[in-house]
XYZ file of C-alpha atoms in Angstrom:
348
model
C 105.399 54.413 -43.031
C 108.931 55.628 -44.632
C 110.588 53.158 -43.405
C 108.814 50.065 -44.996
C 107.849 51.816 -48.104
C 111.902 51.935 -48.787
C 113.047 49.689 -46.942
C 110.976 46.860 -48.558
C 112.776 47.186 -51.732
C 115.718 48.071 -51.114
C 115.918 44.607 -49.300
C 114.549 42.902 -52.390
C 117.655 43.473 -53.926
C 119.919 42.608 -51.093
C 118.228 39.061 -51.934
C 119.435 38.832 -55.150
C 122.640 39.836 -54.827
C 122.839 37.458 -51.318
C 121.625 34.665 -54.133
C 124.258 35.164 -56.236
C 127.222 35.437 -53.886
C 125.666 32.451 -52.307
C 125.343 30.400 -55.196
C 129.301 31.564 -55.934
C 130.223 30.087 -52.410
C 127.889 26.879 -53.095
C 129.868 26.353 -56.496
C 126.206 26.122 -58.086
C 128.058 27.777 -61.355
C 125.306 29.354 -63.905
C 122.679 25.827 -63.500
C 119.242 25.497 -63.332
C 120.140 24.748 -59.383
C 121.402 28.041 -58.967
C 118.351 29.367 -60.711
C 116.094 27.654 -58.540
C 117.679 28.378 -55.437
C 117.366 32.474 -56.667
C 113.644 31.788 -57.090
C 113.398 30.201 -54.005
C 114.719 33.174 -52.095
C 112.034 35.567 -54.201
C 109.322 33.146 -53.525
C 110.006 33.235 -49.610
C 110.268 37.473 -49.741
C 107.393 37.307 -51.618
C 105.303 35.387 -49.795
C 105.966 37.290 -46.472
C 105.160 40.497 -48.385
C 101.851 39.288 -49.497
C 101.160 37.865 -46.512
C 101.860 41.277 -44.537
C 99.746 43.129 -47.453
C 96.508 40.961 -46.770
C 96.921 40.453 -42.649
C 98.407 43.965 -41.916
C 101.275 42.168 -39.672
C 104.653 40.678 -40.747
C 105.221 37.454 -39.038
C 108.648 35.328 -39.219
C 108.750 31.966 -39.308
C 110.973 29.611 -36.795
C 113.118 29.521 -39.696
C 113.117 32.777 -41.515
C 115.452 35.024 -44.070
C 116.565 37.900 -41.984
C 117.113 35.441 -38.884
C 118.291 32.411 -39.209
C 118.883 32.466 -43.148
C 121.399 35.269 -42.713
C 122.857 33.196 -40.082
C 123.217 30.481 -41.804
C 124.811 32.509 -44.891
C 127.250 34.208 -42.965
C 128.899 30.574 -41.383
C 129.141 29.235 -44.992
C 131.014 32.450 -46.145
C 133.158 31.761 -43.133
C 133.718 28.471 -43.726
C 134.552 29.057 -47.649
C 137.010 31.564 -46.477
C 139.135 29.064 -44.278
C 138.469 26.013 -46.176
C 137.069 26.772 -49.963
C 134.221 25.590 -51.802
C 135.311 22.093 -52.756
C 133.075 20.042 -49.805
C 129.900 21.157 -51.662
C 130.622 19.480 -54.638
C 131.120 16.618 -52.740
C 128.041 13.756 -52.415
C 127.024 12.689 -48.979
C 128.457 9.041 -49.051
C 131.463 10.747 -49.847
C 131.889 13.399 -47.314
C 130.021 12.052 -44.313
C 130.076 8.173 -44.791
C 128.657 7.701 -41.262
C 125.375 9.551 -42.201
C 125.209 8.281 -45.902
C 124.281 4.551 -44.457
C 121.201 6.016 -42.379
C 119.561 7.706 -44.819
C 117.979 7.156 -48.370
C 120.212 6.173 -51.558
C 119.277 8.905 -53.446
C 120.138 11.349 -50.287
C 123.285 9.595 -50.249
C 124.328 9.899 -53.949
C 123.084 14.022 -53.818
C 125.529 16.619 -53.566
C 126.141 18.867 -50.757
C 124.794 21.941 -52.691
C 122.093 20.494 -53.822
C 120.704 18.977 -50.742
C 120.953 22.867 -49.648
C 118.945 24.191 -52.598
C 116.472 21.496 -51.588
C 115.876 22.330 -47.768
C 115.689 26.183 -48.906
C 112.339 24.740 -50.717
C 111.350 23.026 -47.877
C 111.610 26.266 -45.878
C 109.308 27.708 -48.697
C 106.557 24.988 -48.752
C 106.665 25.624 -44.870
C 106.082 29.499 -45.005
C 103.653 28.958 -48.016
C 101.396 27.256 -45.584
C 102.217 29.777 -42.235
C 101.610 32.558 -45.080
C 98.433 31.014 -46.210
C 97.026 29.916 -43.093
C 97.242 33.796 -41.624
C 95.677 35.071 -44.572
C 92.613 32.466 -44.373
C 92.499 33.666 -40.994
C 92.269 37.597 -41.414
C 90.065 37.244 -44.106
C 87.442 35.115 -42.259
C 87.782 37.335 -39.248
C 87.092 40.570 -41.428
C 84.438 38.043 -42.722
C 85.888 38.542 -46.583
C 86.153 36.124 -49.656
C 89.480 34.445 -50.251
C 89.684 34.109 -53.649
C 90.770 37.954 -53.499
C 94.076 37.783 -51.637
C 95.344 34.645 -53.157
C 95.035 36.166 -56.490
C 97.887 38.061 -55.180
C 99.796 34.846 -56.204
C 99.169 35.461 -59.682
C 101.535 37.573 -60.502
C 104.779 35.689 -58.777
C 103.690 32.967 -60.687
C 103.502 34.725 -63.999
C 106.871 35.873 -63.511
C 108.437 32.589 -62.282
C 107.075 30.761 -65.439
C 108.189 33.849 -67.603
C 111.414 33.308 -66.220
C 111.554 29.446 -66.639
C 110.090 30.022 -70.373
C 112.887 32.485 -71.029
C 115.550 30.176 -70.094
C 114.615 27.195 -71.519
C 114.228 29.137 -75.082
C 117.743 30.955 -74.462
C 120.527 27.771 -72.623
C 123.002 30.657 -73.993
C 121.465 33.053 -71.186
C 121.600 30.039 -68.430
C 125.070 28.994 -69.514
C 126.861 32.279 -70.310
C 124.718 35.560 -68.941
C 122.787 34.613 -65.961
C 124.675 36.686 -63.548
C 123.098 39.428 -65.622
C 120.040 37.759 -66.479
C 119.515 36.944 -62.475
C 120.249 40.680 -61.467
C 118.027 41.978 -64.163
C 114.738 39.640 -62.931
C 115.859 40.631 -59.112
C 115.424 44.312 -60.233
C 112.037 43.589 -62.107
C 111.026 41.671 -58.449
C 112.177 44.572 -56.585
C 109.741 47.028 -58.591
C 106.657 44.313 -57.854
C 107.611 43.923 -53.813
C 107.965 47.823 -53.770
C 104.810 48.830 -55.439
C 102.759 45.857 -53.514
C 104.393 47.484 -49.591
C 103.528 51.119 -51.226
C 99.807 49.967 -51.402
C 99.741 48.099 -48.235
C 100.794 51.041 -45.917
C 98.825 53.643 -48.529
C 95.473 51.367 -48.199
C 95.530 51.105 -51.395
C 94.159 47.820 -54.051
C 96.929 44.979 -54.351
C 99.310 45.831 -57.432
C 97.995 42.801 -59.858
C 99.501 44.313 -62.899
C 103.039 45.448 -63.706
C 103.499 46.878 -67.216
C 107.041 47.393 -66.627
C 108.034 43.607 -65.725
C 105.252 42.414 -67.933
C 106.484 43.952 -70.573
C 110.165 43.082 -69.603
C 109.128 39.197 -69.588
C 107.040 39.145 -72.981
C 110.063 41.441 -74.614
C 112.620 38.499 -73.658
C 110.868 35.349 -74.130
C 109.475 37.224 -77.673
C 113.112 37.648 -78.710
C 114.509 33.858 -77.031
C 112.103 32.528 -79.520
C 113.209 34.412 -82.140
C 117.261 34.244 -81.350
C 115.752 30.410 -81.461
C 114.505 30.462 -85.096
C 117.685 32.406 -86.285
C 120.163 29.370 -84.636
C 118.307 26.697 -85.838
C 117.886 28.242 -89.251
C 121.478 29.158 -89.291
C 122.388 25.657 -88.585
C 119.996 24.197 -91.621
C 120.567 26.835 -94.013
C 116.903 27.016 -94.910
C 115.968 30.627 -94.681
C 112.782 31.942 -96.872
C 111.197 35.010 -97.866
C 110.511 37.451 -94.925
C 112.627 35.456 -92.925
C 116.065 35.252 -94.540
C 116.109 39.135 -95.005
C 115.726 39.442 -91.572
C 118.229 36.924 -90.562
C 120.826 38.237 -92.919
C 120.300 41.536 -91.729
C 120.710 40.361 -88.081
C 123.946 38.731 -88.787
C 125.207 41.588 -90.958
C 124.700 44.002 -87.855
C 126.448 41.220 -85.656
C 129.667 41.444 -87.547
C 129.567 45.563 -87.965
C 128.988 45.692 -84.210
C 130.391 42.993 -82.635
C 134.382 43.857 -83.659
C 133.649 47.606 -82.648
C 132.511 46.280 -79.160
C 134.944 44.477 -78.423
C 137.854 46.968 -79.616
C 135.812 49.494 -77.220
C 136.516 47.155 -74.190
C 140.222 46.319 -74.799
C 140.998 50.197 -75.093
C 139.412 50.778 -72.035
C 141.396 47.848 -70.623
C 138.838 45.057 -69.953
C 140.239 42.655 -71.687
C 139.013 39.875 -70.197
C 135.373 40.295 -71.301
C 136.435 41.546 -74.758
C 138.291 38.197 -75.026
C 134.813 36.103 -73.964
C 132.914 38.687 -76.677
C 135.159 37.707 -79.350
C 134.645 34.261 -78.518
C 130.780 34.736 -78.873
C 128.582 33.234 -81.511
C 125.848 35.534 -83.463
C 123.262 33.718 -81.624
C 125.181 34.080 -78.168
C 126.201 37.789 -78.394
C 122.782 39.263 -79.930
C 121.143 37.352 -76.785
C 123.717 39.114 -74.258
C 122.876 42.439 -75.727
C 119.155 41.766 -75.309
C 119.773 40.670 -71.378
C 121.869 43.836 -70.841
C 119.857 46.356 -72.559
C 116.869 45.099 -70.773
C 119.144 44.707 -67.216
C 120.005 48.666 -67.500
C 115.921 49.519 -68.176
C 115.027 47.473 -65.390
C 117.417 49.406 -62.895
C 115.893 52.903 -64.554
C 112.592 51.245 -64.235
C 113.388 50.518 -60.347
C 114.813 54.141 -59.609
C 112.370 55.898 -60.971
C 109.641 54.189 -58.598
C 112.383 54.468 -55.726
C 112.915 58.257 -56.529
C 108.846 58.686 -56.681
C 108.038 57.345 -53.286
C 110.789 59.212 -51.627
C 110.153 62.246 -53.116
C 106.599 62.216 -52.530
C 106.979 60.902 -48.748
C 109.445 64.234 -48.465
C 106.987 66.692 -49.852
C 103.965 65.049 -47.644
C 106.064 65.058 -44.282
C 107.679 68.142 -45.526
C 111.434 66.984 -44.851
C 114.577 66.196 -46.347
C 115.399 62.221 -47.300
C 119.447 62.287 -46.844
C 119.464 65.394 -44.647
C 117.764 67.492 -41.674
C 115.557 70.352 -43.152
C 116.351 73.500 -41.258
C 113.260 74.946 -39.933
C 112.982 78.844 -42.252
C 113.494 81.584 -39.748
C 110.264 83.879 -39.139
C 107.959 81.570 -40.481
C 105.526 80.509 -37.558
C 104.345 77.236 -36.844
C 100.550 76.412 -38.046
C 98.523 73.720 -36.917
C 99.508 70.088 -37.839
C 97.336 68.009 -39.522
C 96.954 64.246 -38.584
C 98.958 61.686 -40.577
C 96.050 59.943 -40.712
C 94.731 62.416 -43.134
C 97.553 62.918 -44.825
C 97.234 60.855 -48.635
C 100.155 60.582 -51.104
C 99.788 61.404 -54.778
C 98.025 58.624 -56.680
C 101.084 58.617 -59.146
C 102.852 56.140 -56.569
């Protein structure tokens, strides 16, 4: 019980970190194709956890992330360490002319990094089919309905929709703050998956509603819409009424805070980041501030949840997390209650 409750959440964070490293190795840069690759990795992880919740078994497909995925990523990193990353910017026709003769023209003109990302989505589609089949079999064996288990996919679909809408409304984040944004979404995803696996091991209802995730996405999308209006009105000069007051106040706040932040970073020796902030426009700067504030809040939310799980399990099993709990001398052992009867606190 201790292992899956804590390991699954950590693996969810590792998925995001590996996606960032892999995107760098493939020269995906800060682009939609990198967002697509990250969401594919999260989708694969979410589907496996959703399948485990409903079937009670963690199925690993013929090509899965923990085995074949890690092997391929390690081989990718070794290749990039020896030969560099320029190969993945080439098309199939330029890198493998003989292969280009026997494949469709669309594939021949595609870059190698694009094909690798498309292949990831092919594996995700395969896992969707196999996972759905296993869930259907498990619920038919128990003679349960099928609508309720598939409603467990709605939180992830809402999550993906929120990510795409936020980035669509804020191209500045997509091209300048994407790494921080991906880490933000990774922490939110880890919180969602962690609560799902805790619900599984504790035989609790599926966590369809996750307030920190939905609230963060709503704040992000609302701020993106407002900043778009600010940017457009600043360019056109069309400001009226309360909107003009709000935009003017925001602009004055940026003019006051941005130079102070630049000076602080210079004093800390972080000159590269200071120069990038100095060159930012008002919209780009404020959107970056929002992303980093939400990133800090998502980290706090995730570690708060992780600590609650760890403390509750340590209390239930009378153990310590990272140290060995020594037996109290002079205390007689009483009857041990079966683990099956132990109930974890409802606060989790």
